[in-house]
Amino acid sequence: MRLDRIELEDFRSYGRAAFEFSPGVNVITGPNARGKTNLLESIYILTGARSFRARSDRELIRFGAESALVRAELFSRGRAQRIELLLRRGCSRRSRRNGAAVRSAELAETASAVLFCPDDLDIVRAGAAERRKFLDGAVCQLRPKYAGLLSRYSRLLDQKGAALRGGAEKPSLLLPLAEYSDAMAALSAQLIRYRAAFVRRLEERARAIHADFSGCGEELSLRYVTVSTVTDPLAPAQEIYAQVLSHQRAHERAELESRSCLTGVHKDELEIMINGVPARQFASQGQARTAALSLKMAERLIFLDDMGEAPLLLLDDVLSELDARRQEFVLNSIGGGQTFITCCEDAGIASRTGGRVITI
């Protein structure tokens, strides 16, 4: 996969701008607050994903403008492709691929990217929500249908939560609770299978990378934790559905009393362990960073396995957070695909990688 050119109109800090890229390493430099991360963000959303910084698309539109446009020319799936994304205040995205309208989630079939930003260095130490976000972002790109399932589940979760909160004053709001729970259980069964399958592959890849990274002195392992009644997260969907529904029914009274959704895949966890010990509680800062790097590099390899071509690799100012040994490990591992690295100063990265410098 190769991104050749991108054009921006009223996107973040850019009024009008166009950039052309090297097929190898692109080092994006410039002072702080000049738009380096904004450029990476525009590349990332070409995959149909949400921004890794903004809560909604309206935050991506330049102040004072009503819409933003991102156009890109890339080579993917053995052919030249063109993607257009129109972001409008108060409206959903409009996406076009090679001139034809498509759903945003379908763009993942054309463009994929693995992002590594400073916050990811702490993914091991963060709460479960950050690890779910990591899982969901990866699976949405690999399996476009997953994004639709996740969106439907989120809507049902909001509806059920609103009913529980308002049910004390307006009991009629509680009438569809059983319907919400049943629909959420059906969606959960599919989401659990997707997540568990990805975690199994991620562990296989990340364990080998981490062993190499740590000099074979540590063993990384992963475990996907979902609803306690689910005995096998890779079992047939109908079996998981029944187990999730059983868990929800057992918590009906507690949910009514607390007025909140206490059970569901929105509470799932990805446990990361080093030498059999939970990394979140016991890993050193260096161990946590090594584990996070291993997960991201493993994600990239899985994309390569599935798509037959390397995804775009986006490194947003992460090298400055790493010591010299980890920097070299990352730079020695980015071959075989197109990479975009942001930094305040080139610091020899271009010469060390043979990359092209783009100054913002």
Coordinates of C-alpha atoms in Angstrom, one line a residue:
M1 CA 0.0 0.0 0.0
R2 CA 1.3 3.4 -1.0
L3 CA 0.0 6.9 -0.4
D4 CA 1.2 9.1 -3.2
R5 CA -0.6 12.4 -2.6
I6 CA -3.1 14.0 -0.2
E7 CA -5.0 17.3 -0.6
L8 CA -6.6 19.1 2.3
E9 CA -9.3 21.8 2.3
D10 CA -10.3 23.4 5.6
F11 CA -9.0 20.4 7.6
R12 CA -7.9 21.3 11.1
S13 CA -5.2 24.0 10.7
Y14 CA -5.0 23.7 6.9
G15 CA -6.9 26.0 4.6
R16 CA -5.6 24.5 1.4
A17 CA -2.6 22.3 1.2
A18 CA -1.3 19.4 -0.8
F19 CA 1.5 16.9 -0.1
E20 CA 3.3 14.3 -2.1
F21 CA 5.1 11.4 -0.4
S22 CA 8.0 9.0 -0.9
P23 CA 7.1 5.3 -1.1
G24 CA 9.4 4.6 1.8
V25 CA 10.0 6.7 4.9
N26 CA 8.6 10.3 5.1
V27 CA 9.9 12.4 8.0
I28 CA 7.5 15.3 8.7
T29 CA 9.3 18.0 10.7
G30 CA 8.6 21.5 11.9
P31 CA 8.0 23.5 15.1
N32 CA 5.3 22.6 17.5
A33 CA 1.7 23.5 16.7
R34 CA 2.3 23.8 12.9
G35 CA 0.1 20.9 11.9
K36 CA 2.3 17.8 11.8
T37 CA -0.1 15.6 13.7
N38 CA -3.0 17.1 11.8
L39 CA -1.4 15.7 8.6
L40 CA -1.1 12.3 10.1
E41 CA -4.7 12.5 11.3
S42 CA -5.9 13.2 7.8
I43 CA -4.1 10.1 6.6
Y44 CA -5.5 8.0 9.3
I45 CA -9.1 8.8 8.6
L46 CA -8.7 7.6 5.0
T47 CA -9.2 4.2 6.5
G48 CA -12.7 5.1 7.5
A49 CA -11.7 5.2 11.1
R50 CA -12.6 8.0 13.5
S51 CA -9.9 10.5 14.5
F52 CA -7.4 9.3 17.1
R53 CA -7.8 12.7 18.8
A54 CA -11.2 14.2 18.1
R55 CA -14.5 13.0 19.6
S56 CA -16.5 14.0 16.5
D57 CA -15.8 14.9 12.9
R58 CA -16.8 18.6 13.5
E59 CA -13.6 19.1 15.5
L60 CA -11.7 18.3 12.3
I61 CA -13.2 21.2 10.4
R62 CA -11.2 24.4 10.3
F63 CA -12.6 27.1 12.5
G64 CA -15.0 29.3 10.6
A65 CA -15.6 26.7 7.8
E66 CA -18.7 24.6 7.3
S67 CA -17.0 21.5 5.9
A68 CA -13.6 19.9 5.3
L69 CA -12.4 17.8 2.4
V70 CA -9.7 15.2 2.2
R71 CA -8.6 13.8 -1.2
A72 CA -6.0 11.1 -1.6
E73 CA -4.3 9.3 -4.4
L74 CA -2.9 5.9 -3.4
F75 CA -1.9 2.5 -4.8
S76 CA -3.7 -0.3 -3.1
R77 CA -5.0 -3.8 -4.0
G78 CA -2.8 -3.8 -7.1
R79 CA -4.3 -0.6 -8.7
A80 CA -4.4 3.1 -8.4
Q81 CA -7.2 4.4 -6.1
R82 CA -8.7 7.7 -5.3
I83 CA -10.5 8.5 -2.0
E84 CA -12.5 11.6 -1.1
L85 CA -13.9 12.3 2.4
L86 CA -16.3 15.2 3.0
L87 CA -16.8 16.2 6.6
R88 CA -19.7 18.5 7.4
R89 CA -20.9 20.2 10.5
G90 CA -24.0 18.4 11.9
C91 CA -24.0 15.8 9.2
S92 CA -22.5 12.4 8.6
R93 CA -19.4 11.8 6.5
R94 CA -19.6 11.4 2.7
S95 CA -17.1 9.0 1.3
R96 CA -16.2 8.3 -2.3
R97 CA -13.9 5.8 -3.8
N98 CA -12.9 6.0 -7.4
G99 CA -15.8 8.4 -7.9
A100 CA -18.5 6.1 -6.4
A101 CA -20.2 6.7 -3.1
V102 CA -19.3 4.2 -0.4
R103 CA -19.9 3.8 3.3
S104 CA -17.0 5.1 5.4
A105 CA -16.4 1.6 6.9
E106 CA -15.8 0.3 3.4
L107 CA -12.7 2.5 3.0
A108 CA -10.9 0.0 5.2
E109 CA -11.0 -2.3 2.2
T110 CA -8.8 0.2 0.3
A111 CA -6.7 1.9 2.9
S112 CA -5.3 0.7 6.2
A113 CA -3.0 2.2 8.7
V114 CA -1.3 1.4 12.0
L115 CA -0.9 4.4 14.2
F116 CA 1.6 4.7 17.0
C117 CA 1.3 7.9 19.1
P118 CA 2.7 9.0 22.5
D119 CA -0.4 7.9 24.3
D120 CA 0.1 4.3 23.0
L121 CA 3.4 4.1 25.0
D122 CA 1.2 3.9 28.1
I123 CA -1.4 1.6 26.7
V124 CA -0.2 -1.1 29.0
R125 CA -0.7 1.0 32.1
A126 CA -4.0 2.7 31.0
G127 CA -7.5 1.5 31.9
A128 CA -9.4 -1.2 30.1
A129 CA -11.1 1.4 27.9
E130 CA -7.8 2.2 26.2
R131 CA -7.1 -1.4 25.4
R132 CA -10.7 -1.9 24.0
K133 CA -10.1 1.2 21.8
F134 CA -6.9 -0.4 20.5
L135 CA -8.7 -3.7 19.8
D136 CA -11.7 -2.1 18.2
G137 CA -9.6 0.2 16.0
A138 CA -7.6 -2.7 14.6
V139 CA -10.5 -5.0 14.0
C140 CA -12.6 -2.3 12.4
Q141 CA -9.9 -2.0 9.7
L142 CA -9.4 -5.7 9.3
R143 CA -13.1 -6.6 9.3
P144 CA -15.2 -3.7 8.0
K145 CA -18.5 -5.4 9.2
Y146 CA -17.2 -5.2 12.7
A147 CA -17.6 -1.4 12.7
G148 CA -21.3 -1.7 12.0
L149 CA -21.8 -4.2 14.7
L150 CA -19.9 -2.0 17.2
S151 CA -21.9 1.1 16.2
R152 CA -25.2 -0.7 16.7
Y153 CA -24.1 -2.0 20.1
S154 CA -23.1 1.5 21.2
R155 CA -26.5 2.9 20.2
L156 CA -28.3 0.1 22.1
L157 CA -26.1 0.7 25.2
D158 CA -27.0 4.4 25.1
Q159 CA -30.7 3.6 24.8
K160 CA -30.6 1.0 27.6
G161 CA -28.7 3.4 29.8
A162 CA -31.1 6.2 29.2
A163 CA -34.0 3.9 30.1
L164 CA -32.4 2.8 33.3
R165 CA -31.7 6.3 34.4
G166 CA -35.2 7.6 33.6
G167 CA -37.1 4.6 34.6
A168 CA -37.6 5.6 38.3
E169 CA -39.6 8.7 37.3
K170 CA -41.1 7.3 34.1
P171 CA -41.6 3.5 34.4
S172 CA -42.8 3.2 30.8
L173 CA -39.1 3.7 29.8
L174 CA -38.3 0.4 31.3
L175 CA -40.7 -1.6 29.1
P176 CA -38.2 -2.2 26.2
L177 CA -35.3 -3.3 28.6
A178 CA -35.7 -7.0 27.7
E179 CA -35.6 -6.1 24.0
Y180 CA -32.5 -4.0 24.5
S181 CA -30.8 -6.8 26.4
D182 CA -31.6 -9.5 23.8
A183 CA -30.3 -7.4 20.9
M184 CA -27.2 -6.5 22.8
A185 CA -26.5 -10.1 23.6
A186 CA -26.9 -11.1 19.9
L187 CA -24.4 -8.3 18.9
S188 CA -22.1 -9.2 21.8
A189 CA -21.7 -12.8 20.5
Q190 CA -20.4 -11.5 17.2
L191 CA -18.2 -8.8 18.8
I192 CA -16.7 -11.3 21.2
R193 CA -15.7 -13.7 18.5
Y194 CA -14.1 -11.0 16.4
R195 CA -12.1 -9.7 19.3
A196 CA -11.0 -13.1 20.6
A197 CA -9.8 -14.2 17.2
F198 CA -7.8 -11.0 16.8
V199 CA -6.2 -11.3 20.3
R200 CA -5.2 -14.9 19.6
R201 CA -3.3 -13.8 16.4
L202 CA -1.9 -10.7 18.2
E203 CA -0.4 -12.8 21.0
E204 CA 1.3 -15.1 18.6
R205 CA 3.0 -12.2 16.7
A206 CA 3.6 -10.0 19.7
R207 CA 5.2 -12.7 21.8
A208 CA 7.9 -13.3 19.2
I209 CA 8.6 -9.6 18.7
H210 CA 8.8 -8.9 22.4
A211 CA 11.2 -11.8 23.0
D212 CA 13.5 -10.4 20.3
F213 CA 13.1 -6.9 21.7
S214 CA 13.9 -7.9 25.3
G215 CA 16.8 -10.2 24.3
C216 CA 14.7 -13.3 25.0
G217 CA 14.7 -12.4 28.7
E218 CA 10.9 -11.8 29.0
E219 CA 7.7 -13.6 27.8
L220 CA 4.7 -11.5 26.8
S221 CA 1.3 -13.1 26.9
L222 CA -2.3 -11.8 26.3
R223 CA -5.7 -12.8 27.5
Y224 CA -9.0 -11.6 26.3
V225 CA -11.5 -11.3 29.2
T226 CA -15.2 -10.9 28.5
V227 CA -18.5 -11.7 30.3
S228 CA -17.8 -14.3 33.0
T229 CA -20.5 -16.7 31.7
V230 CA -18.8 -17.1 28.4
T231 CA -16.7 -20.2 28.6
D232 CA -15.1 -20.0 25.1
P233 CA -15.0 -16.7 23.3
L234 CA -14.4 -18.5 20.0
A235 CA -17.5 -20.8 20.4
P236 CA -20.4 -20.6 17.9
A237 CA -22.2 -17.2 18.1
Q238 CA -25.5 -18.9 19.2
E239 CA -23.8 -20.5 22.2
I240 CA -22.1 -17.2 23.2
Y241 CA -25.4 -15.3 22.8
A242 CA -27.1 -17.6 25.3
Q243 CA -24.3 -17.2 27.8
V244 CA -24.3 -13.4 27.5
L245 CA -28.1 -13.3 27.9
S246 CA -27.9 -15.4 31.0
H247 CA -25.4 -13.0 32.5
Q248 CA -27.6 -10.0 31.7
R249 CA -30.6 -11.6 33.3
A250 CA -28.7 -12.4 36.4
H251 CA -27.9 -8.7 36.8
E252 CA -31.3 -7.2 36.0
R253 CA -32.1 -6.2 39.5
A254 CA -28.7 -4.7 40.1
E255 CA -28.9 -2.7 36.9
L256 CA -32.3 -1.4 38.0
E257 CA -31.0 -0.4 41.4
S258 CA -27.8 1.2 40.1
R259 CA -29.6 2.7 37.0
S260 CA -26.7 1.7 34.8
C261 CA -25.6 -1.1 32.5
L262 CA -23.4 -3.4 34.5
T263 CA -22.8 -6.2 32.1
G264 CA -21.7 -6.3 28.4
V265 CA -18.8 -6.2 26.1
H266 CA -18.3 -2.5 26.8
K267 CA -16.5 -3.7 29.9
D268 CA -14.2 -6.3 28.2
E269 CA -10.5 -6.3 29.0
L270 CA -7.3 -7.2 27.2
E271 CA -4.9 -8.5 29.9
I272 CA -1.2 -8.0 29.1
M273 CA 1.2 -10.1 31.1
I274 CA 5.0 -10.2 31.3
N275 CA 6.5 -13.5 32.6
G276 CA 3.0 -14.4 33.9
V277 CA 2.6 -11.2 35.9
P278 CA 0.0 -8.5 35.1
A279 CA 1.9 -5.8 33.3
R280 CA -0.5 -3.0 34.2
Q281 CA 0.3 -3.3 37.9
F282 CA 3.9 -4.6 37.9
A283 CA 5.7 -3.7 34.7
S284 CA 8.4 -1.1 34.9
Q285 CA 8.2 1.9 32.6
G286 CA 10.7 0.3 30.2
Q287 CA 8.8 -3.0 30.2
A288 CA 5.5 -1.2 29.5
R289 CA 7.0 0.7 26.5
T290 CA 8.5 -2.5 25.1
A291 CA 5.2 -4.3 25.4
A292 CA 3.3 -1.5 23.7
L293 CA 5.8 -1.3 20.9
S294 CA 5.5 -5.1 20.5
L295 CA 1.7 -4.9 20.2
K296 CA 1.8 -2.2 17.6
M297 CA 4.4 -4.0 15.5
A298 CA 2.4 -7.2 15.8
E299 CA -0.7 -5.4 14.6
R300 CA 1.2 -4.3 11.5
L301 CA 2.2 -7.8 10.7
I302 CA -1.3 -9.1 11.0
F303 CA -2.5 -6.5 8.5
L304 CA 0.3 -7.6 6.2
D305 CA -0.8 -11.2 6.6
D306 CA -4.4 -10.5 5.8
M307 CA -4.0 -7.9 3.0
G308 CA -0.9 -9.1 1.3
E309 CA 0.6 -5.6 1.6
A310 CA 1.9 -3.5 4.4
P311 CA -0.4 -0.9 5.9
L312 CA 0.7 2.7 6.2
L313 CA 2.7 3.1 9.4
L314 CA 2.1 6.4 11.2
L315 CA 4.5 7.3 14.0
D316 CA 3.5 10.5 15.7
D317 CA 6.4 12.0 17.7
V318 CA 7.1 8.7 19.5
L319 CA 10.8 8.4 18.8
S320 CA 11.5 11.3 21.2
E321 CA 9.9 9.3 24.0
L322 CA 12.2 6.3 23.4
D323 CA 15.7 5.6 24.5
A324 CA 18.4 5.0 21.8
R325 CA 18.1 1.2 21.8
R326 CA 14.3 1.3 21.4
Q327 CA 14.6 4.0 18.7
E328 CA 17.0 1.7 16.7
F329 CA 14.6 -1.3 17.2
V330 CA 11.7 0.7 15.8
L331 CA 13.7 2.2 12.9
N332 CA 15.1 -1.3 12.0
S333 CA 11.6 -2.7 11.9
I334 CA 9.8 -0.3 9.7
G335 CA 11.0 -1.6 6.3
G336 CA 8.8 -3.2 3.7
G337 CA 6.2 -0.5 3.7
Q338 CA 5.5 3.2 3.7
T339 CA 6.1 5.1 6.9
F340 CA 5.3 8.6 8.2
I341 CA 7.2 9.9 11.1
T342 CA 6.6 13.3 12.8
C343 CA 9.2 15.0 14.9
C344 CA 10.2 18.6 15.8
E345 CA 13.7 18.1 14.4
D346 CA 14.9 15.6 11.9
A347 CA 17.7 14.5 14.3
G348 CA 19.2 12.3 11.6
I349 CA 16.1 10.1 11.2
A350 CA 16.0 10.8 7.5
S351 CA 19.6 9.8 6.9
R352 CA 19.3 6.8 9.2
T353 CA 16.2 5.5 7.2
G354 CA 16.9 6.9 3.8
G355 CA 13.7 8.9 4.2
R356 CA 12.4 12.1 2.6
V357 CA 12.0 15.2 4.7
I358 CA 8.7 17.2 4.6
T359 CA 8.9 20.5 6.5
I360 CA 5.7 22.0 7.8

